[in-house]
Every structure is written in structure tokens, then in C-alpha cells.
Amino acid sequence: MNKSSLSDSTLLETESDADDSDRDPDWKPRKKRKLFECSSSDEDLAHSPIRPISTTSVPSSPNTPTHNPPHKRSKPGKAMPEKWKKNIQKQLRMEGKDYSGIKKDDEGHYVYSSEKQKRTLGERNCTRLCAIGKKCTAFSEDERSSIFDRFWTNLNWDQKRVFVAGLIDKVEVKERREKTGESRKKYSFNYFLKKNEQRLPVCRNMMLNTLGLKDKMVYEWMKDVSVGVPNKTPDKRRNTQRTDNKVIAAKEFLGKLPNLPSHYCRATSNKKYLEPIFTTFADLYRVYKQYCTTEGVGIVCKKAFKSCFDDLNLSLSRPKKDQCDICCGFEAGNISEIDYNNHINLKNESRNEKSNDKARAENDNRIKVITLDLQSLLLSPRIQASSMYYKTKLGCHNYTIYDLNTRQVVCYFWHEGEGELSANSFASCLADYIDNLSGLSEDKNITIVQKFLEKGHTQMECDSVHSTIERRLRNKPIYVPQNYVDLIGTARVSPP
């Protein structure tokens, strides 16, 4: 039995194997659509390739792209005007490309139906009079094409108006022909084109066709020109964008909340994550309303508060990589409540201990409180070439020391050819740091107390340094380890 007969005799769910010929003499069995065309004989089927059924494609419009670009998800409730159809057509028109115009249909609705052709470089259309006092022949076709492309590619409408106003001189009419009635013409225009930053006089057809403009548009632009700059028509529409004091207060409230960047996703995420004291956004908004009531500040609606929250690039939920194993195990029911409570108590005690030590150091100059952390492994070279993916690379290390009081940062950088990851390497860095401290280097009796944060909750100030470095490393090629040193030294723009 060949494949085609097998597919024809297959029984569908909605069909029955009962004979319907007596009920309907014209009834014919329903054939199932085949996905492939096959030969009728077994011998041909074994030696002939399977050919897919031909399909027809729907022709696309000139404005339709030939491929589907990756779609970037937008934030919920966040308006993206650049993706609106109206603004897309405006942008296409401003760039001189094909666009769709608005037209009223039979029902009185405005729809995008009329197709407008793109702007093109026109012919010179010069006359014999251009040889007298005009420099139309001084411009080659390549120069005209360069002027046209620069005009329609790099300038917006306001810049186009200024550009055209700089190429046209508006002068009063000197001579008039004798005729009955008063002439409405009050001004004449002298046209120019620039070559090597010098204006050369050309005829009207040469100038307009080089820029791809029509007479009416240029006359409208030059109607109210003062000192070479066109006067912009004031916008009479009501300005709905305003900065309210309530919005400023909402952002100040969000700025006071403790937040940290992602610990393990810094290279791919710019978000700041709030401490897990709020389970939902409704809880955060409830605390915000209590804060406004206490401070006597106006309260914004929930939607406006969410907009402020998104503008500050904050997030409530942490990435799965940043979540603690014990906390996740407790949520899954694998950790007992007693062990979880002990874990949370240790986390709070370690956090409070660090805060108390920082307060002691602010009141006593003999005490220094620092945090130490080793950045994740840095590889050299670090370039986008696919062949480098399989090459052996040099491992580099960055040991960061952060002073909690002065916010001074010292980074010790070395690669695996200069030292290894051992206790001696870290002790040498710490000893060098202590020797260079002012005030403590002369004291021979120095006591070092090392304290550790609870496992899974080790976020500290050094992470902000590593986050800044990794943001500067994005899309930056690294050829030798010295490139890392130069970039780390300039990563922090603002002083502490």
C-alpha cells in the first residue's frame, strides 16, 4: 500500500464508516488534504524525492519590511508613541520615503489609504538664461545627490526650514511692469546652493529639484522669515504634560526605599530591586499612601504611581538567580519553618551588625569599616568574533575594597599569570591597603575583625562597584588585560 492511498482511507473524527450511498446517491467520500505529493507506485516512491505542494505568497506593500525584526516587549501601561501608526507615517514623510496619507472613507472616518510616493532627485530644468549670472553648471550630479540625501536623511522639519531659509534671499521687488491694477507681489526670491561652504546663485528649478521640494511648500516656509530664520507657528494645543508636586513627592518616596542592583544578572539587567519587604505592588502603594498621610503630601493615583515606579527602573520581584536557596526551599516546602526562621534571624543580625559598625566608624576615626568582594571572572581577550569563543583565554581577577564611610574604592587587579586565587593573594592586597591608609599605617597594633553576611543575602556596597564596571564593559572590546585596568579606572564618573 503506498502512502497516498493510506492517507485517503484515514478516518476523521467527524466521519463514520457507515455506508451513506443509500441516503444520498450523490455522496462522495471526503478526501483528506495531503501534505506532500507522492508517486503512485512503490518503486517510484522509493526512488523519487518528496516534493512539497507549491504555495503562493501574498505580495507586500512597499512599506512592509521583508523580515520580522525581534519584538521588544514594552512595559505594561507604558505608551510608546514612536510605534504608533500615525507617528510612523509622519517619520516616513519627514525622511522623504513612501508613506500613507489620511483620507476620509465613505462612512466619514479617516483612514490611511492614499499612498504617497517618496521624494526623488529631480532634473535640472535649467533654461538658457541660467548661463547669465547663474552657477547651475558648477554642481555635478553626485554633488546634487549628496545635497538631496543630506537634506532628507539628517534633518527634521524645523531644521529643513532653517536650511531652506539659508539658501533663499527674500528681497523687495525693484521693477514692475506697467499694467492696470495693483500687483499683489511684494517680494522676489533669489535662490542659492552651497558648495564648499560658499553660496552660489542658481535658478529656481535647479534649487527646488535638487532638494525635491515644491513651490507651495517653499512659499509657505518663506512667508514669515526674519533675518534668515523662519518664525515657527506657535502650538495652540493645550500642554497636558506637567510636573505635579504630587509626582515629585512620589518619586522622592521611591528614592528613599533601599534598593540594590541584581547580584548575578548585572551584565544583562539595569533594574534596581527593592528589598523583599513588599510582596505585591498593592502593598507598596498602601505604604505610600500612609507616608503621604503622615507627611501631608497629596496622593497620586495607582496608575500614576506605577508610572513613577517604572520611570525609576525599579522592580519588586528579584531574578531567580538572586534568590536564596533556603528561602526558595521554604517556599517549595522543603525547608522547615524553624530552619527558615533561624536563617532570617541570622540575616537580620548580620545586617544590623554592619549598620552598627558603620555608625561606630562615623564617630571614631580609629575604626575603619570596609567591605571586600571578588568580582566574577573576567576573560581576556573579550571580543565578538565567533572564532574567539573556542580559544583559550586569560583569566583576570578584580578584588574590590569599599570604605563605607568615605565611599572610597580601591580595586586590585591581576591575571592568572601574575598570581593565583589563594588566601595569600587576598591577604597581600589587604596588607597593602592597610599600609596606605592615612592615620592607621603608623599604628603597629591593628586588630582586624572579619564578619560574614548570611549565605544567600550577601548583597553589599561592592556590588554597586562591580555593577558600574560591568555596565561600562558592555559592547567594549578587550584585547589585553591592560584594557580592563584602563576601563576600571574611569568607570566611576562622579566623585564619591
Steps between C-alpha positions, in 0.01 A plus 500: 500500500651832401489814708237681295237226532566473871438870552175484300356217708577657835182553705438843647344554844184655351449222241339158525579172323129440429389491136321826412442411134134407559425824683668725245570354157730791412705462818875465452754417769678803635868498414756611748740769377845357443804686620729359234464380142617141461531266203238228455730198488718360775802499272461867412436581864825340606716678243330839458546789742202637690388831355305749710185647355567841349363798686432855392623796697306820549688801362588753762469874479810717447495603866481140628841367612624177343588347838351507845734677742518373858215647699603675819242476773380832630421573860132449582313828503796683343417700190744471210409782257781408260312178416165663430391471138440873478851585620657233279340659193615844618856374534490342153371825350771704676767265362364531146393135474178337386223556750122470532287812506175554689181486299133508594308185413133472404395478865680821593789333683861598442709206378851456361422410142666739255857394419747785461813454293845561643703812426738471209775712354350698211649614172680832475250658256732796445435752223736697279479794738678293770829553318471872581583560864413147623731218610273203431770321301741515796318211670549145379236230533689336787508830689128553443428146622712560811307820580168320449594205724633724777186716489252212531700265724658709774255788557161532666234743378625797703855443381376470142326837530817664631708331228271627223483849654880513484494429125236757403524877521171684530528844334250767407391536140715763325322536168141441397342482158243764422152354521165594638426413859724457798729197502485269800862399461713677759811283517733309271720202587862441411600132513838354598671167561807443715826361370806491726316717754443768233159603369476491122200655319283253309161511334178409676453169319854393581464573871151351547568185295830439679323503837189322371263780611193662348436873454209511742694346790792742455268802477327397823835462675626837375178689574609617847879507487700743712881523472530166319317302771134398445259583778352186645122496531409478869325184611151594623425156640480459874814362658393195701849413622562664831714413797278488805625539855326172581703321232824649637405386850423149372843474337665628818322227696620232257852642511512454877426127480809277533585339168788310346591389147477135407782292649539240225318671209683833496638437152150468347276709727503868598212472744521589867327248724331599825564305814244218538285681756215554252332191361280677244472840339177556695697472826748758375220738399335454841823599677533798264152625594585471868820697438310777317243520780775535760697759301193691386576452129248443223450143380522405133281228356625144472563526127709817538692340787575197279625736229740665747609153613583400141675830425746432783563150355404324822369148548344304784577144390861392496651277228508131581880505499500751787261304722628322808501118492358472851224755430404325177506164678266631768256627236507157336440326833842332520628706797339498842368821650749480788801487267354780292442725802857437620625591154302826496617589851863450400444715193350783706771474766778522242336801333453676832859423598629663183283808557620530861864471396450770240349732763793432736751584226330835437558600863848350544780578253702203625245255359473413132210297364558358153332240281701266282390295203651330197337578167397214274766369265603736218638347181754650263468544207128579494380571146197405290684285245348151490839331461614643835230302680706180473836659578668473839474830685686658788306521826510838678392585856381822664508515881296800619525680835226753584519744793148543640567842655701681233361295206854471369564194283826316435516223239786248486528346156717211383485215252573132552854542369581740786328325790249238599176506696635411843482640851852641459393712201205652686707553815766683297236733354356572843845562650584743221169680556567536874855627440364782284229612743566840651503496880497122538827416327707642787317290759668162534222348712218454251216262573305359206153362567356312203123455486293309247147558376247219494520266201262603223474860628852628436406814305723789603656821372767325293226372272425855386865538394490176303169603345650830381801321351285243319279772353808672359621168361192452284584485129859605576775285343775380734825391335749494790458513881621861502173596328318381813724715719434812291125440497476428874693819576250714306178308577399726788414836347380694804730539801398336829 
